[in-house]
XYZ file of C-alpha atoms in Angstrom:
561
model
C 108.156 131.787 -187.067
C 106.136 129.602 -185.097
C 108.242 126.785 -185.748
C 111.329 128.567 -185.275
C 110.252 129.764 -181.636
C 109.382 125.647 -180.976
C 112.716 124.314 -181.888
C 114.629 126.828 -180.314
C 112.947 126.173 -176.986
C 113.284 122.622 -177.698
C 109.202 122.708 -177.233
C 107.105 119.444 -178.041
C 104.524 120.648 -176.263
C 103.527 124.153 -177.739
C 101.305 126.257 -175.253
C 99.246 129.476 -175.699
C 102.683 131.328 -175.176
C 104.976 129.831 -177.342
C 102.368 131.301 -179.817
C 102.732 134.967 -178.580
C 104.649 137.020 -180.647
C 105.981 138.842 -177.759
C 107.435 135.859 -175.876
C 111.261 135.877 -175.800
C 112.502 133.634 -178.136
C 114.673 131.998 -175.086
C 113.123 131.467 -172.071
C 114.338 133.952 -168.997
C 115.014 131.632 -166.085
C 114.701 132.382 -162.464
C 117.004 129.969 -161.365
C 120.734 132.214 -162.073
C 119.777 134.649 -159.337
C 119.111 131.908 -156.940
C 122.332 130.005 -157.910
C 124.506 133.637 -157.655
C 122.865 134.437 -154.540
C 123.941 130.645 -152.772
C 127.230 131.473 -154.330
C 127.777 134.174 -152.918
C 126.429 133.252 -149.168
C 128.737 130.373 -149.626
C 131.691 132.453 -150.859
C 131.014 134.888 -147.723
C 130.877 131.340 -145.353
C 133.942 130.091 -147.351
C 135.942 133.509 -146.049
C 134.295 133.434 -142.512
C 137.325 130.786 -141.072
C 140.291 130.911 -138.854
C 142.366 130.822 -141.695
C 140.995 133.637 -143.107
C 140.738 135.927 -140.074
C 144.639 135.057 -139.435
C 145.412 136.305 -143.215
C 143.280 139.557 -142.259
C 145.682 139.764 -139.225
C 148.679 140.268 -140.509
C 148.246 143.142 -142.323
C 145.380 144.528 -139.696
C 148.244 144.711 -137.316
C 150.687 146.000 -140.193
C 148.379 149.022 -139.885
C 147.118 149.383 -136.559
C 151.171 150.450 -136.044
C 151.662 152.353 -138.712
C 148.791 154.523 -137.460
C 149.340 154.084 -133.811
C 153.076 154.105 -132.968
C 155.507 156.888 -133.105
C 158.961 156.921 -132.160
C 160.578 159.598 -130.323
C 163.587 160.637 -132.779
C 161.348 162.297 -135.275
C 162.580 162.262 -139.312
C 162.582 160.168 -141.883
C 164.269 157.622 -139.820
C 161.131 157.436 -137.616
C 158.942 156.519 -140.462
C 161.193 154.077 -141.541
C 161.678 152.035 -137.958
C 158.339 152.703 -137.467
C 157.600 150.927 -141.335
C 159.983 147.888 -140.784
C 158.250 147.474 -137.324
C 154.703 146.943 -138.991
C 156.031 144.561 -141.578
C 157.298 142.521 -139.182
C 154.483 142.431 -137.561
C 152.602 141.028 -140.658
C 155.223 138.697 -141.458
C 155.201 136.787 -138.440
C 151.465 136.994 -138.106
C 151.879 135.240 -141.066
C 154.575 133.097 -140.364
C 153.499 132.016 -136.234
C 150.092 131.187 -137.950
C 151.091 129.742 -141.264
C 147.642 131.139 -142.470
C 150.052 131.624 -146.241
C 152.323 128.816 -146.479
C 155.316 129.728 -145.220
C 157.474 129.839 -148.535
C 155.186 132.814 -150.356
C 155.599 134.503 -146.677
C 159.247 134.071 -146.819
C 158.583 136.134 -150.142
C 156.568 139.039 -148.866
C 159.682 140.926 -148.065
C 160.463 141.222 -151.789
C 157.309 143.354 -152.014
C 156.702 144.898 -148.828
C 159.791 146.210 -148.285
C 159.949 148.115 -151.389
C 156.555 149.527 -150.722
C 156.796 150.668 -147.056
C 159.649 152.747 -148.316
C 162.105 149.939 -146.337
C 165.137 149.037 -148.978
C 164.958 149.128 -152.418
C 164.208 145.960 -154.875
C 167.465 144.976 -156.229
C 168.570 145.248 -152.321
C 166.258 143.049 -151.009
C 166.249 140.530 -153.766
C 170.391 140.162 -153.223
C 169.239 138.717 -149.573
C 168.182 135.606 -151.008
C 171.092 134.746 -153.428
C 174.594 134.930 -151.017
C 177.426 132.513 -150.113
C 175.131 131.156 -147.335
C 172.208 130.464 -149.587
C 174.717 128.785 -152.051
C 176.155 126.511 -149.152
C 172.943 125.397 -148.580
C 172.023 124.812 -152.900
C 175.199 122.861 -153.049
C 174.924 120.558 -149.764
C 171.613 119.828 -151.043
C 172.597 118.521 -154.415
C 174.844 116.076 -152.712
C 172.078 114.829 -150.444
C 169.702 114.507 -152.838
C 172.971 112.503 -154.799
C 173.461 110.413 -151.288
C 169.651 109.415 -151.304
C 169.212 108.560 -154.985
C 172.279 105.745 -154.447
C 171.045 104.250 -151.422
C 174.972 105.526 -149.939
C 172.897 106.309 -146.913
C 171.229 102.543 -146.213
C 174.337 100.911 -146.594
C 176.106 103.448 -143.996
C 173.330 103.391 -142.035
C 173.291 99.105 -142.321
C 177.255 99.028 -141.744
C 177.206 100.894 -138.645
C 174.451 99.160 -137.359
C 175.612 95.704 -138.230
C 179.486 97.323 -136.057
C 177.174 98.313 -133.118
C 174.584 95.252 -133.172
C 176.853 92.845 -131.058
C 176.228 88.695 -130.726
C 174.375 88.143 -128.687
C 172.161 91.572 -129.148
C 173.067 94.135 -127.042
C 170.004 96.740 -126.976
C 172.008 99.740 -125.597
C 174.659 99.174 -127.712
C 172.381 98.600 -131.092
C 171.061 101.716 -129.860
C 173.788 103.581 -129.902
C 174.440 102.267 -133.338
C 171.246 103.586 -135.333
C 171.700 106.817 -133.349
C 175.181 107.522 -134.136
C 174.583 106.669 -138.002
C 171.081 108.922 -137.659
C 173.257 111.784 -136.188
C 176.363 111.536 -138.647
C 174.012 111.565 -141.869
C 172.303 114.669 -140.051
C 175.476 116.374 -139.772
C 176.193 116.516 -143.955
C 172.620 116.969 -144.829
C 169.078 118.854 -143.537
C 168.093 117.004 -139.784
C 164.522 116.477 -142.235
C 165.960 114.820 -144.789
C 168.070 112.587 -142.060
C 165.262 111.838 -140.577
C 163.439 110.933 -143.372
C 165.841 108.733 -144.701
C 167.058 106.909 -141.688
C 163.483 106.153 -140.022
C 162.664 103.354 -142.858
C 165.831 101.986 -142.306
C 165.106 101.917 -138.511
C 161.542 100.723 -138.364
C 162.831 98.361 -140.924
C 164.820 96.514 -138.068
C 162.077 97.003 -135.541
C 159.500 95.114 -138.634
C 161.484 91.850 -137.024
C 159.866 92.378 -134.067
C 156.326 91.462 -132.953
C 153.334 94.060 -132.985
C 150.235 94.509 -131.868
C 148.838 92.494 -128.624
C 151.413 89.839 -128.552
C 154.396 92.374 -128.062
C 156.145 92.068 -124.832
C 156.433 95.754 -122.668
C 160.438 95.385 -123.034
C 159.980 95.323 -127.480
C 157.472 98.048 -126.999
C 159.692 100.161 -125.052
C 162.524 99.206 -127.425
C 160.541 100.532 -130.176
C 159.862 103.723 -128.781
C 163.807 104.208 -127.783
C 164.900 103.582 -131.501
C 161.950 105.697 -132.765
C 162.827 108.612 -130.725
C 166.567 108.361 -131.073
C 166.175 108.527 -134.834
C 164.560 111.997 -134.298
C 165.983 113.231 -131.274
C 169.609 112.586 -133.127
C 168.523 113.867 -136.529
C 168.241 117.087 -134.390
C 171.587 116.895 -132.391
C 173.594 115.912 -135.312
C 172.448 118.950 -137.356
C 173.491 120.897 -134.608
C 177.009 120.174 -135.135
C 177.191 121.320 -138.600
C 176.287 124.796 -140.666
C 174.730 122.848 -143.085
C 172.808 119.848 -141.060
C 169.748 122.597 -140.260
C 168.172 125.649 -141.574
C 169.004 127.609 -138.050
C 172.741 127.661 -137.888
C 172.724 129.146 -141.385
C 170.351 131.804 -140.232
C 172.639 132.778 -137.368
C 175.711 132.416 -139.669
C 173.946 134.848 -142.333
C 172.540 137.296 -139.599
C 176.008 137.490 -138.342
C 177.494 138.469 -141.298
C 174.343 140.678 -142.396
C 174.747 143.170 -138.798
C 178.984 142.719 -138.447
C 180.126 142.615 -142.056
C 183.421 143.861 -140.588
C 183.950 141.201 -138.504
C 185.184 137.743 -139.826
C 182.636 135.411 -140.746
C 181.565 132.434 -139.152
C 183.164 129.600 -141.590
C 182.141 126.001 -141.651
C 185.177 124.607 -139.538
C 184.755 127.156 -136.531
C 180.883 126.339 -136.281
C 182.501 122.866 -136.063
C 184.960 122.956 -133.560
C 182.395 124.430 -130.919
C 178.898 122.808 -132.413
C 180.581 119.131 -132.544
C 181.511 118.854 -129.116
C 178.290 120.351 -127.527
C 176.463 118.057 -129.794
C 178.627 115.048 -129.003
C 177.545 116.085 -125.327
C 174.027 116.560 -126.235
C 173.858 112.772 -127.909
C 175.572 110.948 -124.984
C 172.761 112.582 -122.717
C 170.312 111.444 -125.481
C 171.325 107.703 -125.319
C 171.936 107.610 -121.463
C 168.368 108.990 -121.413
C 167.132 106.382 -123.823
C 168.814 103.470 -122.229
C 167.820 104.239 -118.670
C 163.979 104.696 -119.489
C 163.334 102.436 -122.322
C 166.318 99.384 -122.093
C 165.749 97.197 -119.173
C 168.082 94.292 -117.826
C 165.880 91.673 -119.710
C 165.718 93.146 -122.800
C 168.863 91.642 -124.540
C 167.171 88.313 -123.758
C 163.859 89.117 -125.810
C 165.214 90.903 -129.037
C 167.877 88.297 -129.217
C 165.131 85.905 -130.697
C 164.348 88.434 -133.271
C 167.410 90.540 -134.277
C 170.764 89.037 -135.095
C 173.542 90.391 -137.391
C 172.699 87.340 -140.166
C 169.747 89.607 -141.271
C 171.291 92.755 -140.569
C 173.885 90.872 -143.234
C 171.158 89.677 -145.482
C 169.941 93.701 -146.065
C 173.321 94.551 -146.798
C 173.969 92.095 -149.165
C 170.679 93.101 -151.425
C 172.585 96.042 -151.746
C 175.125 94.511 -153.791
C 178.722 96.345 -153.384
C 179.349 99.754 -154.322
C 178.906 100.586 -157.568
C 181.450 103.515 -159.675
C 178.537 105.629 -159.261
C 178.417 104.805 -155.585
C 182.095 105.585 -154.930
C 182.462 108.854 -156.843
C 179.310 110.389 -155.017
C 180.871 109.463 -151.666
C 184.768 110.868 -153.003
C 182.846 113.965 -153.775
C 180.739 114.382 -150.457
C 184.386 113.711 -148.563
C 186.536 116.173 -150.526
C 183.998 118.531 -150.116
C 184.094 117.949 -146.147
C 187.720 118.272 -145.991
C 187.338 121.738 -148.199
C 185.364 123.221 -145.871
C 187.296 122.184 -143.088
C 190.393 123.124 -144.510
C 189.255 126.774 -145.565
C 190.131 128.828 -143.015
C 191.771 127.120 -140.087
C 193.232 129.040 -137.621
C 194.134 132.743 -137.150
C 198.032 131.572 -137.094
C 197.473 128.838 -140.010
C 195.581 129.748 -142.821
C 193.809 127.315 -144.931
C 193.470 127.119 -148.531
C 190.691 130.073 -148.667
C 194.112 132.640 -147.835
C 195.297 131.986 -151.588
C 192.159 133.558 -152.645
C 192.376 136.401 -150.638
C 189.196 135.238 -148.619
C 187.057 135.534 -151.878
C 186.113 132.060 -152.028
C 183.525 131.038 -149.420
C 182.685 127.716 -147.933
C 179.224 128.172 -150.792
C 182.008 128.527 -153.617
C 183.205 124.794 -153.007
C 179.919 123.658 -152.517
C 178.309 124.564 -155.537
C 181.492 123.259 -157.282
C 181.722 119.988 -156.355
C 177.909 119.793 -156.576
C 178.671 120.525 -160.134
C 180.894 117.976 -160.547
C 177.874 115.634 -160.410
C 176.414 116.578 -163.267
C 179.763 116.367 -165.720
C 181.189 112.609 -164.315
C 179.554 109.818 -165.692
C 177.722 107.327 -163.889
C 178.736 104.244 -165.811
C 175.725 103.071 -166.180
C 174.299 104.448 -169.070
C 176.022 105.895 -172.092
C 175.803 109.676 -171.944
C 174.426 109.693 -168.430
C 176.124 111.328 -164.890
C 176.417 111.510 -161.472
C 173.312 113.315 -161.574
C 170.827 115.298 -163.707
C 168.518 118.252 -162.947
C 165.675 115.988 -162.922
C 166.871 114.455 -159.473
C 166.467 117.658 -158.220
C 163.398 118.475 -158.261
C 163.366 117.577 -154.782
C 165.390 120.593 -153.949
C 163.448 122.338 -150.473
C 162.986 125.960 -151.973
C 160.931 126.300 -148.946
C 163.825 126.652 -146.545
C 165.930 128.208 -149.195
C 163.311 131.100 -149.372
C 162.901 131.375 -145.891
C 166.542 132.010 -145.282
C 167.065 134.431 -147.896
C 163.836 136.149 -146.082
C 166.039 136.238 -142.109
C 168.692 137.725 -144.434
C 166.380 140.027 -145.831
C 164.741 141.020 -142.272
C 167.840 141.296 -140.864
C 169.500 143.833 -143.123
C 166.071 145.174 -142.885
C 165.718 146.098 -139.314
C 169.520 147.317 -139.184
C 169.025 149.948 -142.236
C 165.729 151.292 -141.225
C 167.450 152.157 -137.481
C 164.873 149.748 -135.441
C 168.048 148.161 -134.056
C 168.721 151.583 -132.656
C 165.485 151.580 -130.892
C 165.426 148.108 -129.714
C 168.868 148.662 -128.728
C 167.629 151.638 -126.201
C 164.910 149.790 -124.934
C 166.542 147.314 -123.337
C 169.351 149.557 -121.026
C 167.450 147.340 -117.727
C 169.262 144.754 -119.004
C 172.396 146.390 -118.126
C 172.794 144.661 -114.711
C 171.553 141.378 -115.337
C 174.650 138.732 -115.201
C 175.462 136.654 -118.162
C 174.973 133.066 -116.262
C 171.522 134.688 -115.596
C 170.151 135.627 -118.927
C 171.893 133.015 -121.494
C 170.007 130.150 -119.920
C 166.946 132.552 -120.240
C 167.428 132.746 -123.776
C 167.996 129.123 -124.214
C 164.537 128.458 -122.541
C 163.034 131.030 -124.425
C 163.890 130.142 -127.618
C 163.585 126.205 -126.765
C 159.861 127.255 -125.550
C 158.879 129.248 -128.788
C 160.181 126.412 -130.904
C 157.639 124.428 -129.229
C 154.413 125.635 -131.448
C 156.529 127.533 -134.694
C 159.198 125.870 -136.877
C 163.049 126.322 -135.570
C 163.712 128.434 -138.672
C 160.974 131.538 -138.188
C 162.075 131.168 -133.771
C 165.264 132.269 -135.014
C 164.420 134.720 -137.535
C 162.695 136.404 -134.785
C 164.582 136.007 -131.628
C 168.457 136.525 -132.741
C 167.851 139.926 -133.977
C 166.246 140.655 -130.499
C 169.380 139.154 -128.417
C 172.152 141.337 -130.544
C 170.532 144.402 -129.421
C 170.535 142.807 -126.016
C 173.763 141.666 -126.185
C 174.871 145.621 -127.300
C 172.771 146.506 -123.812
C 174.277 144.333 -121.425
C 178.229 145.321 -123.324
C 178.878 141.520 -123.827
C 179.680 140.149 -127.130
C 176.560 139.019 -129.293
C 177.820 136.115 -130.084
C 177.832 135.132 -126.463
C 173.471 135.378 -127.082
C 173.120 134.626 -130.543
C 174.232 131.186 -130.311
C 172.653 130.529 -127.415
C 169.351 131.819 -128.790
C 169.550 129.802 -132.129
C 170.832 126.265 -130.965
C 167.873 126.922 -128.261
C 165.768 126.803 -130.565
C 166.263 123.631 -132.009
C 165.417 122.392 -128.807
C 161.925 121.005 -130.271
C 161.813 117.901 -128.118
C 158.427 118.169 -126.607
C 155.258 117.920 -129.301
C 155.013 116.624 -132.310
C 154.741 119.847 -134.194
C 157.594 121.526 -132.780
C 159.267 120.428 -136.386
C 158.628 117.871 -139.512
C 161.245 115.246 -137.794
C 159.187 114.956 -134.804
C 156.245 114.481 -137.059
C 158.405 111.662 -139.119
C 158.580 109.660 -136.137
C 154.904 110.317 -134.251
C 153.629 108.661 -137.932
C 155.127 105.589 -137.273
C 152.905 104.624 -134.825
C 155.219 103.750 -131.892
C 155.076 106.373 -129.931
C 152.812 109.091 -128.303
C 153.231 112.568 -127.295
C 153.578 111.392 -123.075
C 156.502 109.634 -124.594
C 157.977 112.473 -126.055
C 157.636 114.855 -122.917
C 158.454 111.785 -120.814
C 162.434 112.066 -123.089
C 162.502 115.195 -124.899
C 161.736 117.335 -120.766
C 165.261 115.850 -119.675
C 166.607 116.488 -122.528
C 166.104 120.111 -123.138
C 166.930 120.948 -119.710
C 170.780 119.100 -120.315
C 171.438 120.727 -123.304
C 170.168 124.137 -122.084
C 173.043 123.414 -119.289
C 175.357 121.934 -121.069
C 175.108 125.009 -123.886
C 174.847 127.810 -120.858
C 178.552 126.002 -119.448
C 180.418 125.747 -122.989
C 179.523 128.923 -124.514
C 181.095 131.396 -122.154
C 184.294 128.644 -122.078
C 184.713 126.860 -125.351
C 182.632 129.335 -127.411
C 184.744 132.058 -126.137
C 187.547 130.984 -126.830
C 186.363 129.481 -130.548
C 184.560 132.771 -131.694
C 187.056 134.928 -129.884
C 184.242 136.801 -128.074
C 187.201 138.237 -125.854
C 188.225 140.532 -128.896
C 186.935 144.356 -129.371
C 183.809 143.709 -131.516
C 183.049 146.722 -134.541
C 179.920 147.794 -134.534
C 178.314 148.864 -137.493
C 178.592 152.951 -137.950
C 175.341 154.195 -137.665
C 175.274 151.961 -134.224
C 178.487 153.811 -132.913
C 176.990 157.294 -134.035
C 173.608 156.668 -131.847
C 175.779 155.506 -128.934
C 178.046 158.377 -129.083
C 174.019 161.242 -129.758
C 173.266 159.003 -126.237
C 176.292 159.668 -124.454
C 176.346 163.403 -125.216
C 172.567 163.564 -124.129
């Protein structure tokens, strides 16, 4: 027994004890309770952060109005404004704090909805699967198709090489790698433009000197082409439903609160966003050139840039390639579909021999197909593309759109819209020219410290039910509201593009106020002059607007009251 007790204590030294035949035959240590106790004082330390109190937040506020608020109206329909209220509330707690990342926010709805007695599963979960949502699946294929064959860095080099002039002309070279920054923006995510253009932009300024020997003329010359890259990736997307997150949120929040109405399709965003962002771009580069391209400039870079090396980069890329060719066919019969779709009220497009069932998210996912069935010609066997090229795909903003859908079919069915809608009758008197630069501001100002998308989310539900108040067409707010807030031209977090370019070194956040101030200010002008004009007449905001039922039957409760 004895020499049991030894080896199993591993003893070489046997004591008095290890004789006793009451001693445990392994040893109780003291040492576990002191471990679990630091454990747990550093598990209670671990939860005692910012991060954590903001996660508490969300649904600490979820409750606090749930208990505390009470609508007026009584019923069911009470409880249920009262509900969707509360999850807002926790959703952009979340959201304005990013405590949770912001894609397994943009999934909360899914479950809190259900729970707080809101909508019903299978109706929330159809939020984040609709034409919209497959407009923005297809568009992405073909970017992430763009990017994988370089199609981008030879546009981007071709344009450049148009624009670079002999001797150099900085304004005009300017001009250049904006332009190509904003045209790639308009076809794919301003991100992902930005993203993809800034190495082929810092890739021309690499000819130029750094560090103490760089003249003030390159370094201001650097910070013009690093801030046009992100300023344009901004303005081009603006242009386009699919070139950022934000239109697509207005387009689906449209449709989601006026299904009656006919939807905004990808050629009438066009024919009002192109021109305001043309506008936009040629305050951009006047801006650019007048604070960062002085008369000596051309002088200086001419020693450093020239088109033989802007020829040179081309030529590594070989020509274009089958693969190449058929990506770029794709991407340009898929531009001409959705421009074609629905044309005019008097001229139908193509979309009129499907009896409108065919959305501008049917041809997208189509031709995005076609990329994985043509070959590449490379390989045998292989295509266009293959599912492991998309792995890349940004479920992040493809979540967080189905979750504006979601919110926004949310806070019409519970009847919060109703009570918003009443709040606001000291709006009635304000004048349009008044308010829509308001909201512009507003939403340009929010933008500032949250991303674009969630400003959106929360403000263009807020100016329909202001835009039912003052008896003006919502339109006339929503846009105004959403376009404002992709007026992040001010910090570096006011979205990922800004941080693309604040990485690179060249440029500080004085140089960003010093551009983005003027900036924001023209476009909030230049958007508060064309809505009311072009936007009226594009989105025919002169035309009797049909408001959803249950909105008509509280107006008509009001008017008998």
């Amino acid at each position: 027994m004895n020499g049991i007790n030894t080896n199993l204590k591993g003893g070489n030294n046997p004591s008095n004890e290890d004789d006793d035949p009451k001693s445990p035959l392994l040893p109780v240590l003291q040492e576990p309770i002191l471990q679990r106790s630091e454990s747990i004082h550093s598990l209670i330390i671990s939860l005692l952060t910012p991060n954590s109190a903001c996660i508490l937040l969300g649904p600490l506020l979820c409750l606090v109005i749930c208990l505390c608020v009470n609508f007026n109206d009584g019923g069911s329909g009470n409880k249920s404004s009262r509900n969707m209220l509360a999850v807002l509330a926790w959703i952009f707690t979340w959201w304005l704090t990013e405590a949770v990342p912001m894609p397994i926010t943009s999934m909360s709805p899914l479950f809190l909805f259900p729970l707080f007695g809101i909508a019903a599963a299978d109706q929330v979960a159809k939020s984040y699967m609709d034409d919209v949502i497959s407009l923005v699946l297809g568009s992405f294929i073909l970017a992430l198709a763009v990017e994988h064959y370089n199609i981008h860095k030879r546009l981007a080099l071709k344009i450049t090489l148009l624009f670079c002039g002999d001797p150099v002309n900085p304004p005009l070279l300017l001009l250049g790698i904006c332009a190509t920054t904003a045209f790639v923006s308009m076809w794919m995510h301003n991100v992902a433009a930005a993203m993809l253009m800034m190495p082929v932009a810092t890739g021309i300024l690499q000819r130029l000197p750094s560090g103490r020997g760089q003249s003030e003329m390159l370094n201001n010359f650097c910070k013009a082409v690093v801030l046009g890259v992100i300023y344009s990736a901004a303005i081009g997307g603006m242009s386009t439903l699919t070139g950022t997150g934000v239109n697509l949120i207005l387009v689906g929040m449209w449709k989601s609160y006026f299904p009656e109405e006919a939807p905004i399709s990808f050629s009438k965003w066009s024919f009002f966003g192109f021109p305001l962002a043309l506008l936009i771009f040629l305050a951009l580069w006047g801006t650019l050139c007048l604070l960062y391209c002085s008369k000596g400039s051309a002088r200086i870079l001419s020693a450093y840039l020239d088109k033989a090396h802007l020829r040179r980069e081309l030529d590594i890329l070989g020509s274009m390639s089958f693969a190449e060719k058929m990506v770029l066919s794709i991407f340009s019969m898929l531009i001409v579909l959705w421009m074609t779709r629905n044309i005019t009220d008097d001229f139908f497009g193509w979309g009129a021999l499907f009896q409108g069932r065919a959305g501008d998210g049917t041809v997208s996912v189509m031709m995005a197909t076609l990329l994985f069935i043509i070959p590449n010609k490379k390989q045998k066997g292989e295509k266009l593309m293959d599912w492991s090229k998309c792995k890349k795909l940004p479920w992040n903003i493809i979540l967080l759109l189905g979750a504006g859908f979601a919110i926004a079919d949310g806070v019409r069915s519970s009847g919060l819209a109703d009570i918003l809608s009443e709040s606001l009758d000291f709006l009635k008197a304000v004048p349009y020219w008044a308010i829509a630069p308001a909201v512009c501001l507003i939403s340009g100002t929010i933008t500032e410290f949250t991303s674009n998308n969630a400003t959106t989310t929360l403000v263009v539900p807020l100016l329909i039910q202001i835009a039912k108040t003052m008896h003006i067409h919502p339109i006339l707010l929503m846009v105004p509201g959403a376009i404002g807030a992709q007026f992040a031209f001010l910090l570096p977090t006011g979205t990922p593009s800004n941080i693309v370019g604040f990485s690179t070194g060249h440029i500080e956040i004085k140089d960003m106020i010093k551009t983005g101030l003027p900036l924001k200010v023209a476009g909030t002008l230049m958007l508060s002059v064309l809505m009311p004009t072009l936007g009226a007449y594009v989105f025919g905001t002169n035309k009797p607007l049909s408001y959803p039922i249950s909105w008509q039957r509280k107006a008509a409760q009001h008017l008998c009251s």
